[in-house]
Coordinates of C-alpha atoms in Angstrom, one line a residue:
M1 CA 11.7 2.0 -23.2
K2 CA 12.8 4.7 -20.8
L3 CA 11.9 4.5 -17.1
S4 CA 12.9 6.4 -14.0
A5 CA 13.4 3.1 -12.1
R6 CA 17.2 2.4 -11.8
N7 CA 16.9 -1.3 -10.8
Q8 CA 16.6 -2.9 -14.2
I9 CA 17.9 -6.4 -14.6
I10 CA 17.9 -8.3 -17.8
G11 CA 16.8 -11.9 -17.6
K12 CA 15.1 -14.8 -19.3
V13 CA 11.5 -16.0 -18.6
L14 CA 11.6 -19.5 -17.1
E15 CA 7.9 -20.0 -16.6
V16 CA 4.6 -18.2 -16.7
R17 CA 2.1 -19.7 -14.2
R18 CA -1.4 -18.4 -14.6
G19 CA -3.9 -18.2 -11.8
Q20 CA -7.5 -16.9 -11.8
T21 CA -6.5 -13.3 -12.4
T22 CA -2.8 -13.1 -11.7
A23 CA 0.2 -14.8 -13.1
H24 CA 3.6 -15.6 -11.6
V25 CA 6.4 -14.9 -14.0
R26 CA 9.7 -16.5 -13.0
V27 CA 12.8 -14.8 -14.5
D28 CA 16.3 -16.1 -14.4
I29 CA 18.6 -13.1 -13.9
G30 CA 21.8 -15.2 -13.8
N31 CA 24.1 -16.9 -11.3
G32 CA 21.3 -19.1 -10.2
V33 CA 19.1 -16.2 -9.1
I34 CA 15.4 -16.3 -10.0
V35 CA 13.1 -13.3 -9.5
T36 CA 9.3 -13.9 -9.4
S37 CA 6.9 -11.2 -10.4
S38 CA 3.1 -11.3 -9.9
I39 CA 1.3 -9.5 -12.7
T40 CA -2.2 -9.7 -14.2
N41 CA -3.0 -12.3 -16.8
E42 CA -4.0 -9.3 -19.0
A43 CA -0.4 -8.0 -18.7
V44 CA 1.0 -11.4 -19.7
D45 CA -1.2 -11.4 -22.8
D46 CA -0.4 -7.7 -23.7
L47 CA 3.4 -8.5 -23.4
G48 CA 3.0 -11.9 -25.1
L49 CA 5.2 -13.4 -22.4
K50 CA 6.3 -17.0 -22.7
A51 CA 9.2 -19.2 -21.5
G52 CA 12.5 -18.3 -23.2
D53 CA 11.7 -14.6 -23.7
E54 CA 14.4 -12.1 -22.8
V55 CA 12.8 -9.5 -20.5
V56 CA 13.8 -6.7 -18.1
A57 CA 12.9 -7.1 -14.4
I58 CA 12.2 -3.6 -13.2
I59 CA 12.3 -3.3 -9.4
K60 CA 10.8 -0.1 -7.9
A61 CA 10.4 0.1 -4.1
S62 CA 10.2 2.9 -1.7
D63 CA 11.5 0.8 1.2
V64 CA 14.0 -2.0 1.6
M65 CA 13.7 -4.0 4.8
V66 CA 16.3 -6.2 6.3
G67 CA 15.6 -8.8 9.0
K68 CA 17.7 -11.2 11.0

């Protein structure tokens, strides 16, 4: 898979928590850091996502905000 997004982080699925239409996928990217992605239930099914799967978290954003 080739993508233009440069923020690609390999991790392992910890949990897939389905809602009515959207699922929250928790991905352990190492050093105690967990990234959570909200994707459709259809995408979960298409990818066949389940706990223990090795995945790539791809982060694409036009803005990064910092607050204090």
